[in-house]
mmCIF file of C-alpha atoms in Angstrom:
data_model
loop_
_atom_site.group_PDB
_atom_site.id
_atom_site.type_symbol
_atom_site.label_atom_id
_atom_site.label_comp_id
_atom_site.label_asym_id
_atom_site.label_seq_id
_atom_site.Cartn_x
_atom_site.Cartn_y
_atom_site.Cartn_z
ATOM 1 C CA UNK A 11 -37.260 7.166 182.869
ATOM 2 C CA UNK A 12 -34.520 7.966 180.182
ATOM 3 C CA UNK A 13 -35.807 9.102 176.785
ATOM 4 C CA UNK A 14 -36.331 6.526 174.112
ATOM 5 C CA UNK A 15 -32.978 5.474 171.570
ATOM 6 C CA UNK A 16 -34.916 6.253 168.572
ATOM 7 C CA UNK A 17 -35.635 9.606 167.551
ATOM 8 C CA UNK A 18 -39.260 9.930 166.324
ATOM 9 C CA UNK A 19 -39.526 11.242 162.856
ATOM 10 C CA UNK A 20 -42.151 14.228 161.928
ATOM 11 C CA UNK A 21 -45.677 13.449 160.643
ATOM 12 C CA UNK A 22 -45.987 13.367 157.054
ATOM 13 C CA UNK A 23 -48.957 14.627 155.253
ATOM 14 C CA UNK A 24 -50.149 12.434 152.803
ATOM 15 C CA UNK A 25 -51.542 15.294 150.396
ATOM 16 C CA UNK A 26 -51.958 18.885 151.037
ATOM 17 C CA UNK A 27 -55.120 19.664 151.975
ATOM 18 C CA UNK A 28 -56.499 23.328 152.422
ATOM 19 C CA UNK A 29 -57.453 23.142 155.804
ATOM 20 C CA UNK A 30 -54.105 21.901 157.015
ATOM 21 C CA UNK A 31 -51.635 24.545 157.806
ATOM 22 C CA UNK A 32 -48.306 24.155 158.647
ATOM 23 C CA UNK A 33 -49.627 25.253 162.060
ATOM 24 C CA UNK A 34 -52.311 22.990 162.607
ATOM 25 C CA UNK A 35 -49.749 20.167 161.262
ATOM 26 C CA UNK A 36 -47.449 21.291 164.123
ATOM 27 C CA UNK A 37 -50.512 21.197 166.464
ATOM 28 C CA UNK A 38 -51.648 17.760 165.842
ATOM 29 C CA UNK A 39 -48.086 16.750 165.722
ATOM 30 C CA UNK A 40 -47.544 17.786 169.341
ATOM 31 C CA UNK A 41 -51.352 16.216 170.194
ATOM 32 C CA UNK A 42 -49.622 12.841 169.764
ATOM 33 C CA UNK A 43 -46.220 13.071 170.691
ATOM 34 C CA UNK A 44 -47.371 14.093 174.041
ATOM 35 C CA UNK A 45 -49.641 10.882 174.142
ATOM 36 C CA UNK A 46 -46.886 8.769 172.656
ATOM 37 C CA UNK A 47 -44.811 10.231 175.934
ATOM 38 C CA UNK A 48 -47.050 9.639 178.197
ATOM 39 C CA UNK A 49 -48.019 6.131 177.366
ATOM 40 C CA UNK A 50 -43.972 5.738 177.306
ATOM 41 C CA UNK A 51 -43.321 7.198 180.957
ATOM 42 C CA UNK A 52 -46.369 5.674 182.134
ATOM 43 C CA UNK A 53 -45.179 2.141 183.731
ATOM 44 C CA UNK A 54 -48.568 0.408 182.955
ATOM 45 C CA UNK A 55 -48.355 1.041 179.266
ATOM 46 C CA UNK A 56 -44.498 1.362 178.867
ATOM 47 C CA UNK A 57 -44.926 -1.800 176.731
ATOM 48 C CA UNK A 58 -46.959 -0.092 174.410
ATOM 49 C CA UNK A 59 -44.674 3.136 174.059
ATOM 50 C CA UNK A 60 -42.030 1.292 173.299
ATOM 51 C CA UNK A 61 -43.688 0.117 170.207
ATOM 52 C CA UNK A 62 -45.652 2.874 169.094
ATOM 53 C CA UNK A 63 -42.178 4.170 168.799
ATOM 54 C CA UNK A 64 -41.401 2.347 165.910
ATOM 55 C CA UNK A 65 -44.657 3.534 164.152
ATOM 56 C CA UNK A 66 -44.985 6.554 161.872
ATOM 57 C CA UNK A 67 -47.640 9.011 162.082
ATOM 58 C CA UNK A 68 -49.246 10.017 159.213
ATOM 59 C CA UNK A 69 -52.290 13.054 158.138
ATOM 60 C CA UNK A 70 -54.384 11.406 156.087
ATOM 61 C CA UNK A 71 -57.519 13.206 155.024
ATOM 62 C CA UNK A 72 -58.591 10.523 153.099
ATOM 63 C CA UNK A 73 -59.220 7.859 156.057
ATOM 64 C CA UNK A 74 -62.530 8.215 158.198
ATOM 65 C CA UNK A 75 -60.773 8.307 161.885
ATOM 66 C CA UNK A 76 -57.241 6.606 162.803
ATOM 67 C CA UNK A 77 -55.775 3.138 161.166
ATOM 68 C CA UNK A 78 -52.465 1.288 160.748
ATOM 69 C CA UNK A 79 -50.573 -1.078 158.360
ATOM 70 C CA UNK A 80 -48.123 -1.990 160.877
ATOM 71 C CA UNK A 81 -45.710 0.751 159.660
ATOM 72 C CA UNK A 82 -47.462 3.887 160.202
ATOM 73 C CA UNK A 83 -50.939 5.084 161.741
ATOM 74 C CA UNK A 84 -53.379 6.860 159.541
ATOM 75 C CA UNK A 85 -54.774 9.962 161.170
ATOM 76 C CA UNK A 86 -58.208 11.937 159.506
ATOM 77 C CA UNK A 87 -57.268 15.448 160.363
ATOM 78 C CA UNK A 88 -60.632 16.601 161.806
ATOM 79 C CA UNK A 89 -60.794 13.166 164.073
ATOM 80 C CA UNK A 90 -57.796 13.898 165.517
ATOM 81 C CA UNK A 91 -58.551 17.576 166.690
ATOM 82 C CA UNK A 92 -61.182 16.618 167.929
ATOM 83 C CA UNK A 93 -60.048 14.064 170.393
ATOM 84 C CA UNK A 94 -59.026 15.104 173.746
ATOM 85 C CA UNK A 95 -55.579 13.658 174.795
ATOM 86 C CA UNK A 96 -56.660 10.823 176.730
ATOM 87 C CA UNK A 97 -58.374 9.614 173.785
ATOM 88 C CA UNK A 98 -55.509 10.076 171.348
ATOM 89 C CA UNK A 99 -53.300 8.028 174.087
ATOM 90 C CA UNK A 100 -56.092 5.056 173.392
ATOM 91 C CA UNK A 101 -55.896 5.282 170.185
ATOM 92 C CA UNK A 102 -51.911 5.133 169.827
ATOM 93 C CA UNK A 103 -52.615 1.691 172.000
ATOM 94 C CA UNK A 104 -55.699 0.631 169.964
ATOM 95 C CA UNK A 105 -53.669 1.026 166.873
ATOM 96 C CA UNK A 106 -50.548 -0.194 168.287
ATOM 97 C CA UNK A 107 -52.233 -3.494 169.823
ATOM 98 C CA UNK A 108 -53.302 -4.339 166.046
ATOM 99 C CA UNK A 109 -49.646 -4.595 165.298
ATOM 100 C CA UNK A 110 -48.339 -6.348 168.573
ATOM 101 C CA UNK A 111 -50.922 -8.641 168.187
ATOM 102 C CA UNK A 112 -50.197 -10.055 164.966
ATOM 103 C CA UNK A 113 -54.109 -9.235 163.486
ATOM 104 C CA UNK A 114 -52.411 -7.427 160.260
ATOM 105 C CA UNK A 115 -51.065 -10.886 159.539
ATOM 106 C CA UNK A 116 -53.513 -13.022 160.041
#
């Protein structure tokens, strides 16, 4: 499958925080743009990569796990290293079916 049209942009880090280096930034960068791959190369959730796409990822201390406003997803730092990758892929659809299905709207 060809690579995606859109180039995703780099997480942005809501506030620096003490324990984030640019390192571990990096590091949970990579953790979900190899989920965000796979669930885009992956034909049974190919639906779902395509719009996760669209959505910006975001290190955000300051929220308890992982949410979304429809524009970006809100990741807590710690949560997300400790997820394995399989679990970071459902999130990206957890947080991506909020937006698809219209529940930030209603």
């Amino acid at each position: 499958m060809n690579a995606p049209t859109k180039q995703k942009q780099k997480i942005i880090l809501v506030r620096q925080h003490p324990e984030i280096t640019k390192e571990k930034r990096e590091e949970l960068e990579l953790k979900i743009d190899k989920a965000r791959w796979k669930a885009f190369r992956n034909e049974e959730t190919v639906f779902y990569g395509q719009l996760m796409m669209n959505l910006k990822d975001v290190i955000d201390p300051r929220v308890p796990t992982a949410c979304t406003d429809g524009r970006h997803i809100r990741w807590n730092p710690g949560f997300l290293e400790r997820m394995s990758d399989e679990n970071v892929l459902y999130i990206l659809i957890h947080e991506t079916d909020h937006c698809a299905l219209g529940h930030l709207w209603r």
